[in-house]
Coordinates of C-alpha atoms and ligand atoms in Angstrom, one line a residue:
Chain A
X11 CA 57.8 121.9 89.0
X12 CA 59.5 123.2 85.3
X13 CA 58.1 125.4 83.3
X14 CA 55.8 123.6 81.6
X15 CA 57.3 124.0 78.0
X16 CA 54.4 122.4 75.2
X17 CA 51.3 123.8 77.2
X18 CA 49.3 125.4 74.4
X19 CA 47.4 129.1 75.3
X20 CA 44.3 129.7 75.2
X21 CA 43.3 132.8 76.4
X22 CA 46.1 134.3 75.2
X23 CA 46.5 131.9 71.3
X24 CA 45.6 134.6 69.4
X25 CA 48.1 137.6 71.0
X26 CA 49.9 139.2 69.1
X27 CA 48.0 138.7 65.4
X28 CA 46.5 141.9 65.0
X29 CA 43.4 139.7 62.0
X30 CA 42.7 137.8 65.3
X31 CA 39.7 140.8 66.8
X32 CA 37.0 140.4 63.9
X33 CA 34.2 139.2 64.3
X34 CA 34.5 137.6 61.4
X35 CA 37.9 135.8 62.6
X36 CA 36.4 134.8 65.8
X37 CA 33.0 133.2 63.4
X38 CA 36.2 131.6 60.5
X39 CA 38.0 129.7 63.6
X40 CA 34.7 128.1 65.8
X41 CA 33.6 131.8 67.8
X42 CA 29.9 131.5 69.1
X43 CA 29.3 128.3 69.4
X44 CA 29.7 127.8 73.5
X45 CA 27.1 130.7 73.0
X46 CA 25.0 128.8 70.0
X47 CA 25.4 125.9 72.3
X48 CA 24.1 126.9 75.8
X49 CA 21.3 129.2 73.9
X50 CA 20.2 126.0 72.7
X51 CA 21.1 123.0 74.1
X52 CA 21.6 124.4 78.3
X53 CA 19.6 125.9 80.5
X54 CA 20.2 128.8 82.2
X55 CA 20.9 126.5 85.4
X56 CA 23.0 123.5 82.8
X57 CA 24.9 126.8 82.7
X58 CA 26.1 127.7 86.5
X59 CA 26.6 124.1 86.6
X60 CA 29.2 123.8 84.2
X61 CA 30.8 127.4 85.6
X62 CA 30.2 126.0 88.8
X63 CA 32.0 121.7 88.8
X64 CA 34.9 124.3 86.4
X65 CA 35.9 125.3 89.8
X66 CA 36.7 129.1 88.2
X67 CA 38.1 131.5 90.4
X68 CA 38.3 134.8 89.6
X69 CA 40.9 136.7 88.0
X70 CA 40.4 140.2 88.7
X71 CA 42.0 140.2 92.2
X72 CA 39.7 138.2 94.9
X73 CA 39.6 134.6 93.4
X74 CA 36.0 134.3 94.5
X75 CA 33.9 131.2 92.2
X76 CA 32.5 132.4 89.5
X77 CA 29.3 130.4 89.4
X78 CA 28.6 130.7 93.3
X79 CA 29.2 134.5 92.4
X80 CA 26.1 134.0 89.3
X81 CA 24.1 131.7 91.3
X82 CA 23.5 134.7 94.0
X83 CA 21.5 136.0 91.8
X84 CA 17.5 136.2 92.7
X85 CA 15.8 134.1 90.0
X86 CA 12.6 135.2 91.0
X87 CA 12.4 139.2 90.6
X88 CA 10.4 141.5 88.3
X89 CA 13.5 144.1 88.5
X90 CA 16.3 144.4 85.0
X91 CA 19.2 142.6 85.8
X92 CA 23.2 143.7 84.3
X93 CA 26.2 141.7 84.0
X94 CA 29.4 144.0 84.7
X95 CA 32.3 143.5 82.7
X96 CA 34.8 144.8 85.0
X97 CA 37.7 146.1 82.3
X98 CA 39.3 148.9 84.8
X99 CA 42.4 147.2 85.4
X100 CA 44.3 149.4 87.4
X101 CA 46.1 147.3 89.3
X102 CA 49.8 149.1 88.4
X103 CA 52.5 145.9 87.0
X104 CA 48.8 145.0 85.1
X105 CA 48.3 144.3 81.4
X106 CA 46.8 140.4 80.9
X107 CA 43.0 141.9 80.0
X108 CA 45.2 144.8 77.5
X109 CA 45.9 141.5 75.2
X110 CA 42.3 139.7 75.4
X111 CA 41.2 143.3 74.4
X112 CA 43.0 144.4 72.0
X113 CA 43.6 140.0 70.5
X114 CA 40.9 139.0 70.9
X115 CA 37.6 140.3 73.1
X116 CA 34.9 138.2 71.3
X117 CA 35.7 135.5 73.6
X118 CA 34.9 138.0 76.9
X119 CA 32.2 139.4 74.5
X120 CA 30.6 136.1 74.6
X121 CA 31.9 134.2 78.1
X122 CA 29.3 137.8 78.6
X123 CA 26.9 137.1 77.1
X124 CA 26.2 133.5 78.5
X125 CA 27.1 135.0 82.0
X126 CA 24.3 136.9 81.1
X127 CA 22.0 134.1 80.2
X128 CA 22.2 131.9 82.8
X129 CA 21.5 135.1 85.3
X130 CA 19.0 135.9 82.7
X131 CA 20.1 139.9 81.7
X132 CA 19.3 141.7 79.2
X133 CA 22.7 144.4 79.5
X134 CA 25.6 143.9 79.4
X135 CA 28.4 146.9 80.5
X136 CA 31.4 146.7 79.8
X137 CA 33.9 149.7 82.8
X138 CA 37.1 150.3 80.7
X139 CA 39.8 152.0 81.9
X140 CA 40.2 156.0 79.6
X141 CA 44.0 154.7 79.6
X142 CA 42.6 151.9 77.4
X143 CA 41.1 153.9 74.7
X144 CA 42.9 152.3 71.7
X145 CA 40.3 149.1 73.3
X146 CA 38.2 150.9 73.5
X147 CA 37.5 151.3 70.2
X148 CA 38.9 148.6 69.3
X149 CA 35.6 147.3 71.6
X150 CA 32.8 150.0 70.4
X151 CA 33.7 148.1 66.6
X152 CA 33.7 144.5 67.2
X153 CA 29.7 146.0 69.4
X154 CA 28.7 147.3 66.6
X155 CA 30.0 143.7 64.8
X156 CA 27.9 141.4 66.8
X157 CA 24.7 143.5 65.9
X158 CA 25.3 143.2 63.0
X159 CA 25.0 139.7 63.1
X160 CA 22.4 139.3 65.1
X161 CA 25.0 138.4 67.9
X162 CA 23.5 140.8 69.9
X163 CA 20.0 142.9 69.8
X164 CA 16.9 141.0 69.7
X165 CA 17.3 137.7 70.1
X166 CA 20.6 136.5 70.2
X167 CA 21.9 133.9 66.8
X168 CA 18.0 133.4 66.9
X169 CA 16.9 132.4 70.4
X170 CA 14.7 133.8 72.4
X171 CA 16.4 136.2 73.6
X172 CA 18.5 139.5 74.0
X173 CA 21.0 141.6 74.7
X174 CA 22.3 144.3 74.8
X175 CA 25.8 145.9 75.8
X176 CA 27.1 148.7 76.5
X177 CA 30.4 150.1 77.4
X178 CA 32.0 153.1 79.5
X179 CA 34.6 154.4 79.2
X180 CA 36.3 155.3 82.8
X181 CA 38.4 158.5 84.1
X182 CA 41.8 158.0 85.5
X183 CA 40.7 156.4 89.4
X184 CA 42.4 152.9 90.6
X185 CA 39.2 152.9 93.1
X186 CA 37.0 152.7 90.4
X187 CA 38.1 149.1 90.3
X188 CA 36.9 147.8 93.1
X189 CA 33.5 146.6 91.7
X190 CA 31.2 148.5 93.6
X191 CA 32.7 152.0 93.3
X192 CA 32.9 150.6 89.3
X193 CA 29.2 150.6 89.1
X194 CA 29.2 154.0 91.8
X195 CA 30.9 155.4 89.1
X196 CA 28.8 153.8 86.3
X197 CA 25.4 155.2 87.5
X198 CA 27.7 158.4 87.3
X199 CA 29.0 159.5 91.3
X200 CA 32.2 159.7 92.3
X201 CA 33.7 156.5 92.9
X202 CA 33.3 155.5 96.2
X203 CA 33.2 152.2 97.7
X204 CA 29.4 150.6 98.8
X205 CA 29.3 149.2 102.1
X206 CA 28.2 145.5 101.5
X207 CA 26.7 143.6 102.6
X208 CA 24.2 144.3 100.2
X209 CA 26.2 142.8 98.1
X210 CA 25.8 143.4 94.2
X211 CA 24.1 139.7 93.0
X212 CA 21.1 141.6 94.2
X213 CA 22.4 145.0 94.9
X214 CA 24.0 146.5 91.6
X215 CA 23.3 148.8 89.0
X216 CA 21.0 150.9 89.8
X217 CA 19.9 149.2 92.9
X218 CA 18.9 145.5 90.9
X219 CA 20.8 142.6 90.8
X220 CA 25.1 142.2 89.1
X221 CA 26.8 140.9 88.2
X222 CA 30.7 141.9 88.3
X223 CA 33.7 140.1 86.6
X224 CA 36.8 140.3 85.5
X225 CA 37.2 140.1 81.6
X226 CA 39.7 137.2 82.2
X227 CA 37.4 135.5 84.5
X228 CA 34.8 135.9 81.3
X229 CA 37.3 134.5 79.1
X230 CA 37.3 131.5 80.0
X231 CA 33.8 130.1 80.1
X232 CA 33.5 129.4 76.8
X233 CA 36.3 126.8 77.1
X234 CA 34.0 126.1 80.2
X235 CA 30.9 126.3 78.2
X236 CA 31.9 124.4 75.1
X237 CA 34.7 121.8 76.8
X238 CA 32.4 121.3 79.7
X239 CA 34.6 121.9 83.3
X240 CA 35.6 117.9 83.4
X241 CA 37.6 119.1 80.7
X242 CA 38.8 122.5 82.1
X243 CA 40.2 121.2 84.9
X244 CA 42.7 119.9 83.5
X245 CA 44.4 122.6 83.9
X246 CA 45.9 123.9 86.9
X247 CA 45.7 122.5 90.6
X248 CA 42.7 120.5 92.9
X249 CA 41.5 124.2 94.3
X250 CA 42.8 125.9 91.0
X251 CA 42.0 125.1 87.7
X252 CA 42.0 127.0 84.7
X253 CA 44.7 128.5 83.5
X254 CA 46.1 131.4 84.1
X255 CA 48.2 135.0 82.7
X256 CA 50.4 136.9 83.9
X257 CA 51.9 139.5 83.7
X258 CA 55.4 140.2 84.1
X259 CA 57.5 143.2 84.8
X260 CA 59.4 145.1 85.6
X261 CA 63.6 144.0 86.4
X262 CA 63.5 141.7 83.8
X263 CA 64.7 141.2 80.4
X264 CA 61.4 139.9 78.2
X265 CA 58.8 141.7 79.8
X266 CA 54.6 140.4 78.9
X267 CA 52.3 138.7 79.0
X268 CA 52.2 134.3 79.4
X269 CA 49.4 132.3 80.3
X270 CA 50.0 129.0 81.8
X271 CA 47.9 126.5 83.5
X272 CA 47.8 127.8 87.6
X273 CA 50.1 126.3 90.1
X274 CA 52.1 124.6 86.6
X275 CA 55.0 127.5 87.4
X276 CA 56.5 128.6 90.3
X277 CA 57.6 132.1 91.0
X278 CA 61.2 132.2 90.0
X279 CA 60.5 129.6 87.4
X280 CA 58.2 132.5 85.8
X281 CA 61.1 135.1 86.8
X282 CA 64.1 133.5 85.7
X283 CA 63.4 130.8 83.2
X284 CA 60.4 132.7 81.7
X285 CA 61.3 136.2 81.3
X286 CA 65.0 135.8 81.7
X287 CA 65.3 136.6 85.2
X288 CA 67.1 140.8 85.4
X289 CA 69.4 142.8 83.0
X290 CA 73.1 141.7 82.9
X291 CA 74.5 143.5 86.5
X292 CA 72.0 144.3 88.0
X293 CA 70.9 141.8 90.9
X294 CA 66.9 140.7 91.5
X295 CA 66.0 141.7 94.7
X296 CA 62.5 141.0 94.9
X297 CA 58.8 140.9 93.2
X298 CA 55.7 141.4 94.9
X299 CA 53.6 138.5 93.0
X300 CA 50.4 140.0 92.4
X301 CA 50.4 143.2 91.7
X302 CA 51.8 145.9 94.0
X303 CA 48.5 144.4 96.3
X304 CA 50.3 142.1 97.2
X305 CA 53.2 141.4 100.4
X306 CA 56.7 142.2 98.0
X307 CA 58.1 137.8 98.4
X308 CA 62.3 138.2 98.5
X309 CA 64.2 135.5 95.9
X310 CA 64.8 133.2 98.8
X311 CA 61.1 132.6 98.6
X312 CA 61.0 132.4 94.9
X313 CA 59.8 128.8 94.4
X314 CA 56.5 129.6 95.4
X315 CA 53.9 127.8 92.9
X316 CA 51.8 130.3 90.8
X317 CA 48.4 129.2 92.7
X318 CA 46.2 131.2 94.9
X319 CA 47.5 128.6 97.6
X320 CA 50.6 128.9 97.6
X321 CA 50.7 132.0 97.8
X322 CA 48.0 132.6 100.8
X323 CA 50.3 130.6 102.3
X324 CA 53.0 132.6 101.4
X325 CA 50.6 135.7 103.3
X326 CA 51.1 137.7 100.1
X327 CA 48.4 136.3 96.9
X328 CA 47.7 135.1 93.8
X329 CA 45.4 138.8 93.0
X330 CA 46.2 139.9 89.8
X331 CA 48.5 137.9 88.8
X332 CA 50.5 141.0 87.7
X333 CA 54.9 140.2 88.9
X334 CA 55.8 143.5 88.6
X335 CA 60.1 142.6 89.7
X336 CA 62.7 144.3 92.0
X337 CA 66.0 144.7 91.5
X338 CA 69.3 146.7 93.7
X339 CA 69.2 150.0 91.0
X340 CA 66.5 151.7 94.0
X341 CA 66.2 150.9 97.7
X342 CA 63.7 148.5 98.9
X343 CA 62.9 152.0 101.3
X344 CA 62.5 153.4 97.7
X345 CA 60.0 150.6 96.3
X346 CA 58.4 151.1 99.2
X347 CA 57.7 155.1 99.2
X348 CA 57.1 154.5 95.9
X349 CA 53.9 151.1 96.1
X350 CA 53.1 153.9 98.8
X351 CA 52.7 156.8 96.8
X352 CA 50.6 155.0 94.1
X353 CA 48.0 154.7 96.8
X354 CA 48.0 158.0 98.5
X355 CA 47.4 158.8 95.6
X356 CA 44.5 156.9 95.0
X357 CA 42.4 156.7 98.3
X358 CA 39.2 157.9 97.8
X359 CA 38.5 160.4 100.5
X360 CA 35.5 158.4 102.1
X361 CA 37.5 156.6 105.4
X362 CA 40.0 158.2 107.4
X363 CA 42.4 155.7 108.7
X364 CA 42.4 155.4 104.7
X365 CA 42.7 159.3 104.0
X366 CA 44.7 160.4 106.9
X367 CA 46.4 157.4 107.5
X368 CA 47.8 156.7 104.5
X369 CA 49.5 160.5 103.2
X370 CA 50.9 160.4 106.4
X371 CA 53.1 157.4 106.0
X372 CA 54.1 158.6 102.7
X373 CA 55.1 161.7 104.7
X374 CA 57.3 159.2 107.1
X375 CA 58.9 157.2 104.3
X376 CA 59.7 160.7 102.5
X377 CA 61.4 161.4 105.4
X378 CA 63.2 158.2 105.7
X379 CA 64.4 158.3 101.5
X380 CA 65.6 161.6 102.8
X381 CA 68.3 160.0 104.6
X382 CA 66.7 162.2 107.6
X383 CA 64.7 159.8 109.5
X384 CA 65.5 158.2 112.8
X385 CA 64.6 155.0 114.6
X386 CA 61.6 156.7 116.0
X387 CA 60.6 156.9 112.6
X388 CA 60.8 153.2 111.8
X389 CA 58.5 152.8 114.4
X390 CA 56.2 155.6 113.5
X391 CA 55.8 153.3 110.6
X392 CA 55.8 150.1 111.7
X393 CA 52.9 151.9 114.4
X394 CA 50.9 154.1 112.4
X395 CA 50.5 150.8 109.6
X396 CA 48.8 148.6 112.6
X397 CA 47.0 151.4 113.3
X398 CA 45.1 151.5 109.3
X399 CA 44.9 147.4 109.3
X400 CA 41.9 145.8 109.3
X401 CA 40.1 149.2 109.5
X402 CA 39.8 150.4 106.1
X403 CA 36.5 150.6 104.4
X404 CA 37.5 148.7 101.7
X405 CA 40.3 146.3 100.8
X406 CA 42.5 149.6 99.1
X407 CA 44.4 151.6 102.4
X408 CA 44.8 148.1 104.0
X409 CA 46.9 147.5 101.5
X410 CA 49.0 149.7 101.3
X411 CA 49.3 148.9 105.5
X412 CA 50.4 145.6 104.6
X413 CA 52.1 145.7 101.9
X414 CA 54.9 148.3 103.4
X415 CA 54.9 145.7 105.9
X416 CA 56.5 143.1 104.3
X417 CA 59.3 145.8 102.6
X418 CA 59.9 146.2 106.6
X419 CA 59.5 142.3 108.0
X420 CA 61.8 141.8 104.3
X421 CA 63.8 144.5 104.6
X422 CA 64.9 145.4 107.1
X423 CA 68.2 145.9 107.2
X424 CA 67.6 148.7 104.2
X425 CA 65.6 151.3 106.3
X426 CA 67.9 150.4 109.5
X427 CA 70.7 151.7 107.6
X428 CA 68.8 153.9 106.1
X429 CA 67.9 155.7 110.0
X430 CA 71.1 156.1 110.7
Chain B
X8 CA 41.8 182.3 79.1
X9 CA 39.8 183.2 76.5
X10 CA 36.5 181.9 77.1
X11 CA 35.6 178.7 74.4
X12 CA 34.2 179.4 71.1
X13 CA 30.4 178.9 70.1
X14 CA 30.4 176.3 67.2
X15 CA 33.2 174.1 69.9
X16 CA 30.1 174.3 72.2
X17 CA 27.1 174.1 69.9
X18 CA 29.4 170.4 68.4
X19 CA 29.5 169.7 72.0
X20 CA 25.8 169.7 73.0
X21 CA 25.7 167.8 70.0
X22 CA 26.8 165.3 71.2
X23 CA 26.2 165.4 74.8
X24 CA 23.4 164.2 72.7
X25 CA 23.8 161.7 71.4
X26 CA 25.9 160.2 74.8
X27 CA 22.5 160.5 76.7
X28 CA 20.0 158.1 73.8
X29 CA 22.7 155.8 74.3
X30 CA 23.1 155.9 77.6
X31 CA 19.8 157.0 79.2
X32 CA 19.5 155.6 82.5
X33 CA 20.4 157.3 86.1
X34 CA 22.5 160.4 85.4
X35 CA 25.4 157.6 83.5
X36 CA 26.1 160.1 81.2
X37 CA 27.5 162.3 82.6
X38 CA 31.0 161.0 82.8
X39 CA 31.0 159.5 79.0
X40 CA 29.9 163.9 78.7
X41 CA 33.0 164.6 80.0
X42 CA 34.8 163.0 78.3
X43 CA 33.6 165.0 75.0
X44 CA 34.4 168.2 76.7
X45 CA 37.7 166.8 77.7
X46 CA 38.3 165.8 74.2
X47 CA 37.2 168.9 71.8
X48 CA 38.7 171.1 75.4
X49 CA 41.2 169.7 76.6
X50 CA 40.0 170.7 80.1
X51 CA 36.5 170.8 81.4
X52 CA 35.2 175.4 80.9
X53 CA 33.6 176.7 82.8
X54 CA 30.5 176.4 79.5
X55 CA 31.0 173.1 79.1
X56 CA 29.7 172.6 82.4
X57 CA 26.7 174.9 82.2
X58 CA 26.8 173.4 78.7
X59 CA 27.1 169.1 80.5
X60 CA 24.3 170.5 83.6
X61 CA 20.9 171.7 81.0
X62 CA 21.6 169.1 78.1
X63 CA 21.5 165.9 81.8
X64 CA 18.9 168.2 84.2
X65 CA 21.7 168.5 86.8
X66 CA 22.6 170.7 88.8
X67 CA 26.5 172.8 87.7
X68 CA 27.9 172.0 91.1
X69 CA 27.1 168.4 90.7
X70 CA 29.4 168.4 86.5
X71 CA 31.2 169.9 89.0
X72 CA 31.8 167.3 91.7
X73 CA 31.6 164.0 90.0
X74 CA 33.4 165.6 87.7
X75 CA 36.4 166.3 90.0
X76 CA 36.7 163.6 92.2
X77 CA 37.8 161.5 88.2
X78 CA 41.7 162.5 87.6
X79 CA 40.7 163.4 83.3
X80 CA 39.2 166.3 84.1
X81 CA 40.9 169.0 85.0
X82 CA 38.9 171.9 85.6
X83 CA 40.9 174.1 85.6
X84 CA 43.4 175.3 82.4
X85 CA 46.7 173.5 83.7
X86 CA 45.9 171.2 80.2
X87 CA 47.8 172.1 77.1
X88 CA 46.9 170.4 73.0
X89 CA 49.3 168.5 74.2
X90 CA 49.6 165.9 77.5
X91 CA 51.7 163.8 78.4
X92 CA 51.1 161.4 81.1
X93 CA 53.9 159.8 82.6
X94 CA 53.8 157.0 84.3
X95 CA 56.4 156.1 87.3
X96 CA 54.8 153.0 88.9
X97 CA 57.2 150.5 90.0
X98 CA 57.9 148.9 86.2
X99 CA 58.3 152.0 84.6
X100 CA 60.3 153.3 87.3
X101 CA 63.0 150.5 87.2
X102 CA 63.0 151.4 84.0
X103 CA 64.5 154.8 83.8
X104 CA 60.8 156.8 84.2
X105 CA 61.8 159.3 86.5
X106 CA 65.6 160.4 84.1
X107 CA 62.3 160.3 81.7
X108 CA 60.2 162.9 83.5
X109 CA 63.2 165.1 84.8
X110 CA 64.1 165.1 81.1
X111 CA 60.5 166.2 80.2
X112 CA 60.0 168.4 82.8
X113 CA 63.8 170.2 81.6
X114 CA 63.0 170.3 77.9
X115 CA 59.3 171.7 78.7
X116 CA 60.2 174.0 81.9
X117 CA 57.3 173.0 83.4
X118 CA 56.8 170.6 85.9
X119 CA 53.3 168.3 87.2
X120 CA 50.6 170.3 86.5
X121 CA 51.9 172.9 85.1
X122 CA 51.5 174.0 81.2
X123 CA 53.9 175.7 78.5
X124 CA 53.6 179.9 77.9
X125 CA 51.6 178.9 74.5
X126 CA 49.7 176.5 76.1
X127 CA 51.1 173.6 73.9
X128 CA 52.6 171.3 76.4
X129 CA 51.8 169.8 80.2
X130 CA 52.2 167.1 82.5
X131 CA 51.4 165.1 84.4
X132 CA 52.6 161.9 86.9
X133 CA 50.5 159.3 86.5
X134 CA 50.0 155.7 88.1
X135 CA 50.8 152.1 86.2
X136 CA 49.0 152.7 82.5
X137 CA 48.9 149.1 81.4
X138 CA 52.9 149.1 79.1
X139 CA 54.5 147.1 81.8
X140 CA 55.9 144.9 78.3
X141 CA 57.8 147.3 77.1
X142 CA 58.4 150.1 80.4
X143 CA 58.3 153.5 80.5
X144 CA 55.4 154.3 78.7
X145 CA 53.6 157.4 78.5
X146 CA 50.4 157.9 76.5
X147 CA 49.8 161.8 75.1
X148 CA 46.7 162.9 75.3
X149 CA 45.4 159.2 74.3
X150 CA 47.6 157.3 72.7
X151 CA 50.2 155.4 74.8
X152 CA 53.8 155.5 73.4
X153 CA 55.9 153.1 74.7
X154 CA 59.6 151.6 75.4
X155 CA 60.5 155.9 75.8
X156 CA 64.0 156.6 76.3
X157 CA 64.6 161.1 76.5
X158 CA 66.2 160.4 72.5
X159 CA 61.9 159.2 71.3
X160 CA 60.7 162.3 73.9
X161 CA 62.7 165.1 72.2
X162 CA 61.1 163.7 69.0
X163 CA 57.9 163.0 69.8
X164 CA 57.5 166.9 70.9
X165 CA 60.0 168.1 67.7
X166 CA 56.5 166.8 66.5
X167 CA 54.6 167.8 68.3
X168 CA 56.3 171.9 68.2
X169 CA 55.3 171.1 64.1
X170 CA 51.9 170.1 64.5
X171 CA 53.0 166.5 63.4
X172 CA 52.2 164.6 66.0
X173 CA 49.2 162.1 65.9
X174 CA 47.2 162.3 69.6
Ligands
FMN24 C1 40.8 148.7 95.0 C2 40.6 147.2 94.3 C3 41.0 148.1 92.9 C4 40.2 146.2 92.3 N1 40.8 146.9 91.1 C5 40.1 145.4 89.8 C6 40.7 145.6 88.3 O1 40.9 146.9 88.5 N2 39.3 145.2 87.7 C7 39.6 143.6 88.4 O2 38.8 143.1 87.5 N3 39.0 144.0 89.8 C8 39.7 144.6 90.2 N4 39.2 144.1 91.5 C9 38.2 143.7 92.1 C10 36.6 144.0 92.0 O3 36.7 144.4 93.3 C11 35.9 142.4 91.9 O4 36.5 141.2 92.4 C12 36.0 142.1 90.4 O5 35.1 142.0 90.0 C13 35.4 140.3 90.5 O6 35.3 140.2 89.4 P1 36.0 137.7 88.9 O7 35.2 138.0 90.4 O8 35.6 138.4 88.0 O9 37.5 139.0 89.5 C14 40.1 145.3 92.1 C15 39.1 145.6 94.1 C16 40.1 146.0 95.2 C17 39.7 146.4 96.1
SF4_25 S1 40.2 152.5 102.1 FE1 40.7 154.2 100.9 S2 40.3 153.5 98.8 FE2 38.6 152.3 100.7 S3 37.6 153.4 101.5 FE3 38.7 154.2 102.9 S4 39.6 156.2 102.0 FE4 38.7 154.8 100.2
FES26 S1 53.9 150.8 86.1 FE1 53.9 152.1 83.8 S2 52.9 151.7 82.7 FE2 53.2 150.5 84.1

């Protein structure tokens, strides 16, 4: 494999261009033609079929097929339906949605409008994390501009489709990125996950049929509708189609957002070629390939292609596409401790294994980090992690356990040395 | 703690009404209303809780119960005029966030969760704020500062002391 240098980004085409976010710019560059095509030339069913044919999978972390998700929304219902945009982007190391919101918010908004038309939703709620206050302001402005141009409100672009769009500012809780916790939060409650099923497609916001999609997922949709699924599937692999934004950060010389077709380069190529490797004099020891919830890989495994299947085969995941690179500034024990500290801090408290178990892991790790750990503590760490794995109400607590176990498996010497 | 001035509470009342108009369904307005209080008072004083409860027709206890779930809402006066959120998650940690946190603690003489005596500064250690491309990064109130060094931090504090910091 080699880095596809001649690839021209779609989602990040306007990266760095501060003017591009404005509606006038978007319209002058062909914006909202996909929506127009959907509204006037396609039935909602056609739209869903096209998105299904594109094989687009969710970019929020779980990789669920987008068209299929839309098809689960009941057609024959009296209840209002909703589109909810997940702009919570709380997964550590991830900052891809931020750049879409900053440089191309209308691309996401157009995708959301197309989704709304496809499922028959009258309203869209964008849930954006509080840390993205600047992008929240951008959204408020651009939504207002869209109302003025009759892209939102009654009879969108002169069609008989009406739509309203709202922005909701989160308030600092990672768990609210999980779609059902997000819906709880949007309803003005504590952000604790709901039991599934029923899924949001039938019982979502205010108990009504709802599609929840990530910002980047929706930003793909206008291209699929405008140019067709067949054009779209030229990017990526057979099962992992389309472009993907990779946020790479940590111990690299050129951190940033880079867009490539899925499966077109390896983790190592992203780290060493695109991001130009670690700072001089420091040694890269490993990386989280898909956010902090993705089990870590060591340099020997960096030849893994960046797509859903290849990473799953390595018992980790593409997740949000955020690569966080670790070097020898800290020991694996410290990185593991900081990772578990994150999950402990963000546990919502709903289920016991996570609420009690993850802080326990943290306590043991702190002891080991301070040089006071014993062989027994190492064993205990693994036992507690085993007790958490697979037993939690949502994936958050489970992730803490499996990512910790990836550290224990891949850096055994470091942990052994720390308890000597 | 002196009670918030009645004028500010009145402003809050107006803003909560506007929020309720924008989000009429269910209790959706609640979290946005709490932001309005935060923007006016930094923390959420009991008087603000009362206004929100009254305007949205919910119990004060409910406002507190829901609000306290979220890290942005503090129901104790632990938030200063300039609230520093220092990210120490993996990427920022690799790039020196712990040094930054130590420097800040030394400069202000307070630790996370504390406010300086004059109510001007407070510190919170936070998780990733989505700025890994220019880390270490911090937020002061709602404004982000990226690629922060101890020198940059000193400059930000100096400007805040002169009320010249836009945050
Ligand atoms: C703990 C947790 C945190 C999550 N955080 C986010 C997030 O910040 N943004 C996001 O889009 N999806 C997040 N997800 C995934 C969502 O639950 C959901 O799968 C996604 O919003 C669906 O949209 P998609 O199919 O377009 O990816 C998270 C999931 C879990 C379990
Ligand atoms: S696993 Fe953790 S975050 Fe998820 S429901 Fe249980 S306590 Fe809440
Ligand atoms: S780790 Fe600090 S901004 Fe993401």
